[in-house]
Coordinates of C-alpha atoms and ligand atoms in Angstrom, one line a residue:
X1 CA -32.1 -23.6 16.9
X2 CA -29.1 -26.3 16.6
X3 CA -28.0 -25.8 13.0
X4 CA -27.3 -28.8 11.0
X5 CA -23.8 -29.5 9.5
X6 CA -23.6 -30.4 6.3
X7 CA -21.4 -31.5 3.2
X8 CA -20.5 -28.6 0.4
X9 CA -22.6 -29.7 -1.3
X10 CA -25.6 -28.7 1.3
X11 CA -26.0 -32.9 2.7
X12 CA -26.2 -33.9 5.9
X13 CA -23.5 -34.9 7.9
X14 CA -24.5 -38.0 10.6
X15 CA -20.7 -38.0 12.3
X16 CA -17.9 -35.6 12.6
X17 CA -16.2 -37.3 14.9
X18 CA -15.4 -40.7 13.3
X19 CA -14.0 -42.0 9.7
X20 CA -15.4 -44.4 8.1
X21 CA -13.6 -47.7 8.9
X22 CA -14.2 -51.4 8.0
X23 CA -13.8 -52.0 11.9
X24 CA -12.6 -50.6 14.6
X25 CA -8.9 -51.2 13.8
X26 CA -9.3 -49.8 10.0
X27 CA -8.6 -49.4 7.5
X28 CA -10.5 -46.1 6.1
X29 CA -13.2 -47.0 3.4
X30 CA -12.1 -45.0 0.0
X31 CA -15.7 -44.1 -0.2
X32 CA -15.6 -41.3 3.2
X33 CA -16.3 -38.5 0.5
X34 CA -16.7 -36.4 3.9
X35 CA -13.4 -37.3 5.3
X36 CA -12.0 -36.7 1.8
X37 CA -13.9 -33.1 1.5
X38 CA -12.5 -32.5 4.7
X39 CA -8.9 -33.1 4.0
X40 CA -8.3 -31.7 0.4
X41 CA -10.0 -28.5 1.8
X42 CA -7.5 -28.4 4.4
X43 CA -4.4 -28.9 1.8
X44 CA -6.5 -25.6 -0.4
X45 CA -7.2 -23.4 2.7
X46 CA -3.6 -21.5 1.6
X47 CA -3.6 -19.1 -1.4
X48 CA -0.2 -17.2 -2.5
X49 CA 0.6 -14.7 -0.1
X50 CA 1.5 -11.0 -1.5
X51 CA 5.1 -11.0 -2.9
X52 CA 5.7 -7.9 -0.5
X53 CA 2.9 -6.7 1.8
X54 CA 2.3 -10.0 3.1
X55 CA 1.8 -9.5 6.4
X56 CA -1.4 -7.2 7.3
X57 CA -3.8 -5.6 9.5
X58 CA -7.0 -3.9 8.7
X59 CA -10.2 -2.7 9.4
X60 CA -13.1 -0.7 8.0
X61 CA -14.3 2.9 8.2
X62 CA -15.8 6.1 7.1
X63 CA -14.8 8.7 5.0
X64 CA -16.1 11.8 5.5
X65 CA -15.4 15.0 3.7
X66 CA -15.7 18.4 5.7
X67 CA -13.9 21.0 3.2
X68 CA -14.4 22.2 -0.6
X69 CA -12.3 20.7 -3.0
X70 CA -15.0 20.7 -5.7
X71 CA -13.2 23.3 -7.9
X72 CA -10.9 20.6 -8.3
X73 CA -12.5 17.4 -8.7
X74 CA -16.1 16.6 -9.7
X75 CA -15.3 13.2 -7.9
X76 CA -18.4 12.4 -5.9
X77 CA -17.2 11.3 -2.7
X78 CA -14.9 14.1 -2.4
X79 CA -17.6 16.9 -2.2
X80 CA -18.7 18.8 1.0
X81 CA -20.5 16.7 3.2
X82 CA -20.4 13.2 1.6
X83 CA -19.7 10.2 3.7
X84 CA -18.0 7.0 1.8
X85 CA -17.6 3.6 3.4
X86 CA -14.0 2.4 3.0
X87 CA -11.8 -0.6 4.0
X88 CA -8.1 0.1 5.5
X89 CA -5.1 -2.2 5.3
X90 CA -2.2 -1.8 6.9
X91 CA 1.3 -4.0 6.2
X92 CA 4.8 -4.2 6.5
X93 CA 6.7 -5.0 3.2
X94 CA 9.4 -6.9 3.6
X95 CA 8.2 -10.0 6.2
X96 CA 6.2 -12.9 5.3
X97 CA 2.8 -13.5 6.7
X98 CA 4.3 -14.7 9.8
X99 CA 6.6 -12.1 10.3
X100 CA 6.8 -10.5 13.7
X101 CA 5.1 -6.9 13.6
X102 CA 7.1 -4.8 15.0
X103 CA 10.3 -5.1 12.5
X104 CA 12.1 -1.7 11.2
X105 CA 10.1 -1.5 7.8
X106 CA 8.2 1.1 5.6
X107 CA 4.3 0.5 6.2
X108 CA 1.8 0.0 3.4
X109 CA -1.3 2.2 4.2
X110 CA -3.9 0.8 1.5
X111 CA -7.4 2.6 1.3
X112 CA -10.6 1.2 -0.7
X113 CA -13.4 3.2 -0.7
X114 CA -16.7 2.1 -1.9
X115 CA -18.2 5.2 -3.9
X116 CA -21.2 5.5 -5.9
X117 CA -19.8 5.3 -9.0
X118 CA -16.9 2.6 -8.5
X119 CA -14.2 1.7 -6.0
X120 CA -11.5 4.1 -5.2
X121 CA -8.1 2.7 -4.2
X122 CA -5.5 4.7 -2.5
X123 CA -2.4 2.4 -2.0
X124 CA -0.2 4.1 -0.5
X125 CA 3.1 3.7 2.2
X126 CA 3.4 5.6 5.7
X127 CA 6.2 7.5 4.0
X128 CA 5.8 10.0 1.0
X129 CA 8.3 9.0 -0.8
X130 CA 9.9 5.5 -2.1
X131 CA 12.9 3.7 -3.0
X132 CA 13.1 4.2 -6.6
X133 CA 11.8 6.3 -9.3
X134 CA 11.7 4.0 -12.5
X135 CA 9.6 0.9 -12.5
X136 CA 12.6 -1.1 -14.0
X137 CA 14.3 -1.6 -10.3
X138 CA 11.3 -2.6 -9.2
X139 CA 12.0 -6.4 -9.1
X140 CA 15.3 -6.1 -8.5
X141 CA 14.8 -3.9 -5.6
X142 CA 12.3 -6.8 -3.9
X143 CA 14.6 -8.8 -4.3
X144 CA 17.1 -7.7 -2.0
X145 CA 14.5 -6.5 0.9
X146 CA 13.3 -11.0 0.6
X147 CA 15.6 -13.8 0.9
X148 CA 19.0 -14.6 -0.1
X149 CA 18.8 -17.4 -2.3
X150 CA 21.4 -19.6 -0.9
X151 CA 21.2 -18.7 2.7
X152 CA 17.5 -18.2 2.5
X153 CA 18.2 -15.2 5.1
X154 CA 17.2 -11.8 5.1
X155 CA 20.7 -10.1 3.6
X156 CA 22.0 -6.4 4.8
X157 CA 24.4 -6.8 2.3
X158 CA 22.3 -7.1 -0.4
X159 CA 20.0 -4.5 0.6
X160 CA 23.1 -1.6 1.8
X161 CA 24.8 -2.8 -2.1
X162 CA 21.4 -1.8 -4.0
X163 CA 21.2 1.2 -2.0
X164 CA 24.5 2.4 -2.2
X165 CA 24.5 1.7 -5.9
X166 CA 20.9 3.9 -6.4
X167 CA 21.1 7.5 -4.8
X168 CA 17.7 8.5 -5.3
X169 CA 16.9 5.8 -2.6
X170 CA 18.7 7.9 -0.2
X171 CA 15.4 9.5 1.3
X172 CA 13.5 7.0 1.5
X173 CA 16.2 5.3 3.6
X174 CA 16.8 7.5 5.8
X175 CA 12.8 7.9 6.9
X176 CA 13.4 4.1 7.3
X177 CA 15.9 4.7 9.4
X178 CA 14.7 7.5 11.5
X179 CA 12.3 6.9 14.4
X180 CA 9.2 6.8 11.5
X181 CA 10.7 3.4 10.3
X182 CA 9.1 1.6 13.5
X183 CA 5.7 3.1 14.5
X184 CA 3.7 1.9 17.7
X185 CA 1.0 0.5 15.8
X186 CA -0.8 1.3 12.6
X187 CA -2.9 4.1 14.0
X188 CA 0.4 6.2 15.2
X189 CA 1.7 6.9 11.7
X190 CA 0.3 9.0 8.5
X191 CA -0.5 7.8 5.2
X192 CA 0.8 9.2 1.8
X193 CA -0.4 8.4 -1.4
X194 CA 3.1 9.0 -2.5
X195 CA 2.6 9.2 -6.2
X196 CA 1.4 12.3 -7.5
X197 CA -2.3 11.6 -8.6
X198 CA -4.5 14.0 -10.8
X199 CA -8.0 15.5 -10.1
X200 CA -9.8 17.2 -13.1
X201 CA -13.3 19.2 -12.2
X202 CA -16.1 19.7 -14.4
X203 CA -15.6 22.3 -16.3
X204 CA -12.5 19.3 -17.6
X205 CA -9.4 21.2 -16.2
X206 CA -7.1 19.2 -14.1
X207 CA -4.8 19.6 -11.2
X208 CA -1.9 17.6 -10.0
X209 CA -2.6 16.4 -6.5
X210 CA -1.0 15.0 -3.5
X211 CA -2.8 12.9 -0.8
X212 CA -2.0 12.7 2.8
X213 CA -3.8 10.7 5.4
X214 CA -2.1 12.7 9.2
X215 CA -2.6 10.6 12.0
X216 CA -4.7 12.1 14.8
X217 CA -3.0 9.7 17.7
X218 CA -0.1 11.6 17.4
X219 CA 3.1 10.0 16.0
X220 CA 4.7 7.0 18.5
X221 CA 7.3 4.8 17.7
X222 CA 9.6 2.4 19.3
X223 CA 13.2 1.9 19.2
X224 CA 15.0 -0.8 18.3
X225 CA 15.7 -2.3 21.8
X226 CA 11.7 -1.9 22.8
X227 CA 10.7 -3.2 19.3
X228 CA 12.9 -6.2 19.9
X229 CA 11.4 -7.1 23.3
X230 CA 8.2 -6.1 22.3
X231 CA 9.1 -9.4 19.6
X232 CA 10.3 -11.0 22.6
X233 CA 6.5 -10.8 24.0
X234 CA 4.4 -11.2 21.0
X235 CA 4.5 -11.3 17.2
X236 CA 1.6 -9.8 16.4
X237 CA 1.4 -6.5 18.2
X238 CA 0.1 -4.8 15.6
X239 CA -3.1 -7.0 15.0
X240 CA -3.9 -6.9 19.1
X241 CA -3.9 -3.3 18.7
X242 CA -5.6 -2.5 16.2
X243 CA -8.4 -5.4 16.9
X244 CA -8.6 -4.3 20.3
X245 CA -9.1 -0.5 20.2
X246 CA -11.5 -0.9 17.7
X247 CA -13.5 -3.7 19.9
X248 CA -13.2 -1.0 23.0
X249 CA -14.8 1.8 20.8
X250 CA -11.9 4.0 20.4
X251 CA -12.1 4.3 16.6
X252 CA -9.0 5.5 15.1
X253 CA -8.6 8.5 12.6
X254 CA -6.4 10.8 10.3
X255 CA -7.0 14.3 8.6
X256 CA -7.0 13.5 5.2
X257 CA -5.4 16.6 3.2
X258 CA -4.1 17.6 -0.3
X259 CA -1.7 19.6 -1.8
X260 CA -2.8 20.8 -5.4
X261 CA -0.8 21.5 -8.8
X262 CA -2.2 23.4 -11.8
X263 CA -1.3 21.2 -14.4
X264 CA 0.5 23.6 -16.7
X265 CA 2.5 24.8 -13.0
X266 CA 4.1 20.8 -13.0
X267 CA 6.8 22.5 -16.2
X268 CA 7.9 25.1 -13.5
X269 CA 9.0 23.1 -10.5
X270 CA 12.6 22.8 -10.5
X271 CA 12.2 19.3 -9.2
X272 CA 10.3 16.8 -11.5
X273 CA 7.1 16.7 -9.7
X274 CA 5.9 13.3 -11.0
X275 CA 9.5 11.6 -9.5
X276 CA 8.1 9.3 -6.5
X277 CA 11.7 9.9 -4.7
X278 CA 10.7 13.8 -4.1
X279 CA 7.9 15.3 -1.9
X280 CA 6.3 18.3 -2.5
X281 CA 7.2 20.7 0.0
X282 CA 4.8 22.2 2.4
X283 CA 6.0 25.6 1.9
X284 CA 5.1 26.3 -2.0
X285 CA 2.0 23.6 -2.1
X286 CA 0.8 24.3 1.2
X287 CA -2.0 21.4 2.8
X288 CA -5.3 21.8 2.2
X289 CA -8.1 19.8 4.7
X290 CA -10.4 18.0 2.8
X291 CA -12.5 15.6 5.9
X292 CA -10.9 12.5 7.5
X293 CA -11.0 8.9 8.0
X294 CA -12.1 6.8 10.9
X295 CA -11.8 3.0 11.2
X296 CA -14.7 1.5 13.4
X297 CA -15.4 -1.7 12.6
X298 CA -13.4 -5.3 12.8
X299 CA -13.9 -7.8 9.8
X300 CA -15.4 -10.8 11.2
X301 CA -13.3 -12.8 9.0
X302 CA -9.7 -12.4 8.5
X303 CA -9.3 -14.3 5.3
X304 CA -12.0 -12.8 3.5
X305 CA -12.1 -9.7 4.4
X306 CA -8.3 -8.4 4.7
X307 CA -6.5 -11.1 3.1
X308 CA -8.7 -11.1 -0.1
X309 CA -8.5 -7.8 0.0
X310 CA -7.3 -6.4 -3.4
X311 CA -6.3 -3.2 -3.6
X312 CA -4.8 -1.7 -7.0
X313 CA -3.8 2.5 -7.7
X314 CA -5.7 1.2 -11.0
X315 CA -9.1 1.7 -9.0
X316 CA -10.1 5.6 -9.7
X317 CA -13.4 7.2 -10.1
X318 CA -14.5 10.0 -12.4
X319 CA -12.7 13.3 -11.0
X320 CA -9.5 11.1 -10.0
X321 CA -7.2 10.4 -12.4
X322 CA -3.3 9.1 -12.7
X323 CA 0.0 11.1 -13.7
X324 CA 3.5 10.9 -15.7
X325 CA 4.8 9.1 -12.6
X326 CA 6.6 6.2 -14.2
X327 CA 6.2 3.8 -10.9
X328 CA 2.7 4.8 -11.0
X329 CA 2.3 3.3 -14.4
X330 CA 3.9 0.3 -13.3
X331 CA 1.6 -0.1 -10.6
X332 CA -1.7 0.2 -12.8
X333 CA -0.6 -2.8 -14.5
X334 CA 0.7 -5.1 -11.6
X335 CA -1.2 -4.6 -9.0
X336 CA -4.1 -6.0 -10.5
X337 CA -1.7 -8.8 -12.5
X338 CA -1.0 -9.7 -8.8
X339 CA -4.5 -10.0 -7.7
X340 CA -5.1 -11.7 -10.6
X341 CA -2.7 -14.3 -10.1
X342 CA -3.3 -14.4 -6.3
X343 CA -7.6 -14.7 -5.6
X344 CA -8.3 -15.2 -9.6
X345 CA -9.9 -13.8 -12.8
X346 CA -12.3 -12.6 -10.9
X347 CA -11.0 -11.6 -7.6
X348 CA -13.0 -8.2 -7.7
X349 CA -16.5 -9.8 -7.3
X350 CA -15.4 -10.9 -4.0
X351 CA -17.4 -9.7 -1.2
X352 CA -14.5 -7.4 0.5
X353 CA -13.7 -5.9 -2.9
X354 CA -17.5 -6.0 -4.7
X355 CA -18.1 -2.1 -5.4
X356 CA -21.3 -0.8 -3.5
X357 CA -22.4 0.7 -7.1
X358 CA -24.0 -1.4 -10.0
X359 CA -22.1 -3.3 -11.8
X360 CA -22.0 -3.6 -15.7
X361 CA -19.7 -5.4 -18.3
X362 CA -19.1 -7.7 -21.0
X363 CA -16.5 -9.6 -19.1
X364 CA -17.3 -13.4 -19.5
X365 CA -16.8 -16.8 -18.2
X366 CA -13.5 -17.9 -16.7
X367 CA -12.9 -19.9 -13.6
X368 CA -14.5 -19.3 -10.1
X369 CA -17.2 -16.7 -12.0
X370 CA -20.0 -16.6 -9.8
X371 CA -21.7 -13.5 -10.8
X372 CA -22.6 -15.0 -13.9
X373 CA -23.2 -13.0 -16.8
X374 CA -22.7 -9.0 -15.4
X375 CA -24.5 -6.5 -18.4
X376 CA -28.0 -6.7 -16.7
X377 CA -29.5 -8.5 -19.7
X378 CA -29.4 -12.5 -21.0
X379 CA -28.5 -11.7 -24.6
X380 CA -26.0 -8.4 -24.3
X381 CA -23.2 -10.7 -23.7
X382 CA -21.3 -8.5 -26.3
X383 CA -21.1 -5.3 -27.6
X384 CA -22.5 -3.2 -29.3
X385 CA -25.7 -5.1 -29.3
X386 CA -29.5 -4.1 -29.6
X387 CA -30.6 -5.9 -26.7
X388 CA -30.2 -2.9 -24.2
X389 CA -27.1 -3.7 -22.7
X390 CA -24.7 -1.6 -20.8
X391 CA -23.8 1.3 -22.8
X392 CA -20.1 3.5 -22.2
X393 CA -20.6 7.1 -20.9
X394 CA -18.9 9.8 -22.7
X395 CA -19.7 12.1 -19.8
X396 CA -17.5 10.6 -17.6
X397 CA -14.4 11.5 -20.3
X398 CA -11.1 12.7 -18.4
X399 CA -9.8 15.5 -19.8
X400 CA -7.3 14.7 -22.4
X401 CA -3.6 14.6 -21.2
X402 CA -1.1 16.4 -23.4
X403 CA 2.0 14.7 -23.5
X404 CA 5.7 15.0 -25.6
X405 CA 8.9 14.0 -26.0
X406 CA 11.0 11.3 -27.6
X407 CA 10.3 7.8 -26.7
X408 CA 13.7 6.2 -25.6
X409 CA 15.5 4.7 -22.1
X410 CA 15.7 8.0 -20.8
X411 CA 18.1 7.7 -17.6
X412 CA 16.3 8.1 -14.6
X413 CA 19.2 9.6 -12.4
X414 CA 20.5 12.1 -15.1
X415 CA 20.1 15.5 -13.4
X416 CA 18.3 14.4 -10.8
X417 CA 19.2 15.7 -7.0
X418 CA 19.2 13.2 -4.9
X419 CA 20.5 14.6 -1.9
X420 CA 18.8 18.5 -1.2
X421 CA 15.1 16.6 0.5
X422 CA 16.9 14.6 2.8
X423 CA 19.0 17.4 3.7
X424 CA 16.2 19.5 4.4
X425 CA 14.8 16.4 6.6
X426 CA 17.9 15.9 8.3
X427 CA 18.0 19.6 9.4
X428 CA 14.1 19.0 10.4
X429 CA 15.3 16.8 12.9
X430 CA 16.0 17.9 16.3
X431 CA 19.3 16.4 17.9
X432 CA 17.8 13.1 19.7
X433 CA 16.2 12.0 16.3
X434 CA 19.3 12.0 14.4
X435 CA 21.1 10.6 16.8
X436 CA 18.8 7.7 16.8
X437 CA 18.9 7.5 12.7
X438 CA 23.0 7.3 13.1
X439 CA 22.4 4.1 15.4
X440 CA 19.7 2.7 13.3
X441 CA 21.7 2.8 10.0
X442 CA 24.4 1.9 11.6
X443 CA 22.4 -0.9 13.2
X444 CA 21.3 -2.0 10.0
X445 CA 25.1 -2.0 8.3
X446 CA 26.2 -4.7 10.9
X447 CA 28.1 -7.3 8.4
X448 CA 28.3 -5.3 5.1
X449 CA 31.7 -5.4 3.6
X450 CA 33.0 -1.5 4.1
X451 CA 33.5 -1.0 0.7
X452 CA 29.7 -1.0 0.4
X453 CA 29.3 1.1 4.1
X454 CA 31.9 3.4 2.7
X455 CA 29.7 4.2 -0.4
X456 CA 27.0 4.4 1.3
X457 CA 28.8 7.2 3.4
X458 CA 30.0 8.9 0.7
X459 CA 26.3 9.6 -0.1
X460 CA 25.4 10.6 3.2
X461 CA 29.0 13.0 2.9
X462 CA 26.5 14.6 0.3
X463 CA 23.7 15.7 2.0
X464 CA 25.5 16.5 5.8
X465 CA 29.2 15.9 6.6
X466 CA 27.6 15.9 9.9
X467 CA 24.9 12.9 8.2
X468 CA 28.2 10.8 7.3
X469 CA 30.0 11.8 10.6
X470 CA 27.0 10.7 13.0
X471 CA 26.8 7.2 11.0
X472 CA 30.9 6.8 11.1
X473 CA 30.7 7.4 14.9
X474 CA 28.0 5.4 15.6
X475 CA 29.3 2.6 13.5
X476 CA 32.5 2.6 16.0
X477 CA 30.7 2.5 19.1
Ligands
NDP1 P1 7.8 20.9 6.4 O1 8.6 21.3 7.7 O2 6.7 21.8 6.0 O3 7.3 19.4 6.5 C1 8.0 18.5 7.1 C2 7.3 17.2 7.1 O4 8.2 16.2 7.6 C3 6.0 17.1 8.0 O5 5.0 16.6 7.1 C4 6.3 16.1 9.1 O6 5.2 15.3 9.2 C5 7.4 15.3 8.4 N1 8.4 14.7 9.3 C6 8.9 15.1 10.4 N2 9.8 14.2 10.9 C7 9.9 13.2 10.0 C8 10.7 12.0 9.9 N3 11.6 11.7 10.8 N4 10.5 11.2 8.8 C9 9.6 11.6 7.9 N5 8.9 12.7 7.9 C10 9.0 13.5 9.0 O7 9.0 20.8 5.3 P2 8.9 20.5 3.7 O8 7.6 20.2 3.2 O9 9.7 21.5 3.1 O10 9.7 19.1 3.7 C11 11.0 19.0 4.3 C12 11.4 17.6 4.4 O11 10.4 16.9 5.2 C13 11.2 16.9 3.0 O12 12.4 16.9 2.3 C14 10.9 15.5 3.4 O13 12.1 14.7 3.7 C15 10.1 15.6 4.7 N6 8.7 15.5 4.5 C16 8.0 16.3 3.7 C17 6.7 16.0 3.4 C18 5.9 16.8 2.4 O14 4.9 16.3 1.8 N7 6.3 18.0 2.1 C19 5.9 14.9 4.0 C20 6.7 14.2 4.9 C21 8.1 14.4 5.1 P3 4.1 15.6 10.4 O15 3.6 16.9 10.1 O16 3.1 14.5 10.2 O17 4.8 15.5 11.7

């Protein structure tokens, strides 16, 4: 059956092919509302593109839980056996939509998962750790990984200064720098939840808890040289490969594992267990398998499905809850400000990020609603009210959070080491990997003014002479 095209507004359409026109010459009659519908669509099909994260790749999937982790968390798609339909996004940070794919970056690794009782967002990076520890540098830290403002070019300087100037980004750097900070494709690296998260059970105790996503292609990555002919070929490497082993039915996945804190155990840690700049290490919080992930299905739509995509750490479940960690604050609030701002008040009734679980609230009105009234019943449209609306649940409480101390601009670097994790990494690496994260950084310093490069190496003095020394050389050569 030939279907009919039609207006918006559900009319008929008699000709695509031809405006409206007093003759053949013209001019176009005003009154060509279809010629105008077409052509203020076309100047609305753009919406603001993610301040970072911009450029994407994603997919949808299963999780599927094979271990016990119910003495920790009475969250429901974490017990043995259940199986949770969830949407992956992958992005770099830095690059604007059309940014080419394969650019030295750290990855975002964003995970929705549709549970029964709400969506559950993990937005995480393909690193475990990040830049900064204290939400305040956040802007300012964006700003020097985007454009300078009168150059309008991406700026080493800028980004080697705000480095240099902020040791606890030391680690994160250097992953960037090793061979990690260019993966193959978005199904060669792991994923990290990077904040530390809680999970309380149900007898209301809770844990301190870790989340790791390990990839099970194996780690592959690309130098610079094969990254940059890889650009040379085709900007959107990332997309063909993900898109196309999915199409061939070779569906991707990662062990998802945990490492777990007693909540009292987070005052013993010598490090500060809740700083986004530290990992946990293996050795006292050993991994613990929970299931894994598989992506194995394509979005037929781009736009609506990964670009509307709207992922926020503010998206828990009951059993799942959030920590101290400062950036993880931050990130409740303005992730969701951004989606906000970016899709629209209501920007999680869209189909991609619509939970798969009732819905029910006293949220009203407000531009593009088109789920109308959401409380299940005409005249709840407040609350309380005696018209059988949507009632609150004290039995999904979270345990209450004792906290203390004095509120005031505590500093954020003041006896904090910066410099024992990426030692430990650096003697993790074997001698051809650091010999490629002396070239990258190196690489990457080409133009700074030395009295940044030589701050910068005063740092890496700090956690290897041979770290500083490897950079110096490489610099040279
Ligand atoms: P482990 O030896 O137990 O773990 C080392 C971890 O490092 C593994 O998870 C490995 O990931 C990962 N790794 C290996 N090479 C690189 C690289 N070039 N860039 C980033 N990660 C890499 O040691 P610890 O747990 O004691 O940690 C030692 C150091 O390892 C940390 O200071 C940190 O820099 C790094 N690391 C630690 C992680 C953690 O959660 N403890 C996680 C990731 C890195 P894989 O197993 O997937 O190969």
């Amino acid at each position: 059956m030939t279907r009919r095209l039609t207006t918006t507004a559900g009319a008929p359409i008699a000709d695509n092919q031809n405006s409206l026109t007093a003759g053949p010459r013209g001019p176009v009659l005003m009154q060509d509302y279809q010629l105008m519908e077409k052509l203020a669509h076309q100047n609305r099909e753009r919406i603001p593109e993610r301040t970072v994260h911009a450029k994407g790749w994603g997919a949808y999937g299963t999780l599927r839980i094979t271990g016990d982790i119910s003495r920790y968390t009475r969250a429901k798609a974490l017990q043995p056996g259940a199986e949770t339909p969830m949407l992956a996004r992958f992005s770099t940070v830095a690059g604007e939509q059309g940014a080419a794919d394969h650019e030295r970056d750290v990855r975002g690794f964003a995970l929705k998962f549709y549970t029964e009782e709400g969506n559950w967002d993990m937005v995480g990076n393909n690193t475990p750790v990040f830049f900064i520890r204290d939400p305040m540098k956040f802007p300012d830290f964006i700003h020097t990984q985007k454009r300078h403002p009168r150059t309008n070019l991406r700026s080493p300087t800028a980004m080697w200064d705000f480095w240099s100037l902020s040791p606890e980004s030391i680690h994160q750097v250097m992953i960037l720098m090793s061979d990690r900070g260019l993966p193959r494709t978005p199904m060669h690296m792991n994923g990290y939840g990077s904040h530390t998260y809680s999970f309380w059970n149900e007898a209301g105790e809770r844990f301190w808890v870790k989340f790791h996503f390990k990839t099970m292609q194996g780690h592959a990555h690309y130098t610079n040289d094969e990254a940059a002919a890889i650009i040379g070929r085709t900007r959107e490497g990332y997309q063909e490969a993900l898109f196309d082993t999915i199409e061939r039915g070779e569906f991707p996945k990662w062990r998802f594992c945990v490492q777990i804190m007693p909540e009292m155990d987070a005052e013993k840690t010598p490090w500060n267990p809740f700083d986004l700049t530290k990992v946990w290490p293996h050795g006292d919080f050993p991994l613990i398998e929970v299931g894994e992930i598989e992506l194995n299905r394509n979005p037929d739509n781009y736009f609506a499905e990964i670009e509307q995509a709207a992922f926020s750490p503010s998206n828990v479940v009951p059993g799942i809850g959030f920590s101290p960690d400062k950036m993880l604050q931050a990130r409740i609030f303005s992730y969701a400000d951004a989606h906000r701002h970016r899709l629209g008040t209501h920007y999680e009734a869209l189909p991609v990020n619509r939970p798969r679980c009732p819905v029910h609230h006293y949220h009203k009105d407000g531009a593009m609603n088109f789920t109308g009234q959401q409380s299940g019943v005409i005249d709840a449209y407040y609350e309380p009210n005696s018209f059988g609306g949507p009632v609150e649940d004290p039995g999904v409480a979270e345990p209450p959070l004792r906290i203390s101390g004095d509120a005031a601009r505590h500093d954020h670097r003041e006896g904090n080491d910066d410099y024992s994790q990426p030692r430990a990494l650096h003697t993790l690496m074997d001698d051809g990997q650091r010999a490629r994260l002396y070239a990258n950084t190196a690489a990457a310093m080409q133009g700074v003014p030395q009295d940044i490069i030589d701050r910068m190496l005063a740092h890496y003095e700090k956690v290897s002479p041979d770290y500083a020394e490897g950079v110096r050389k490489a610099l040279k050569s």
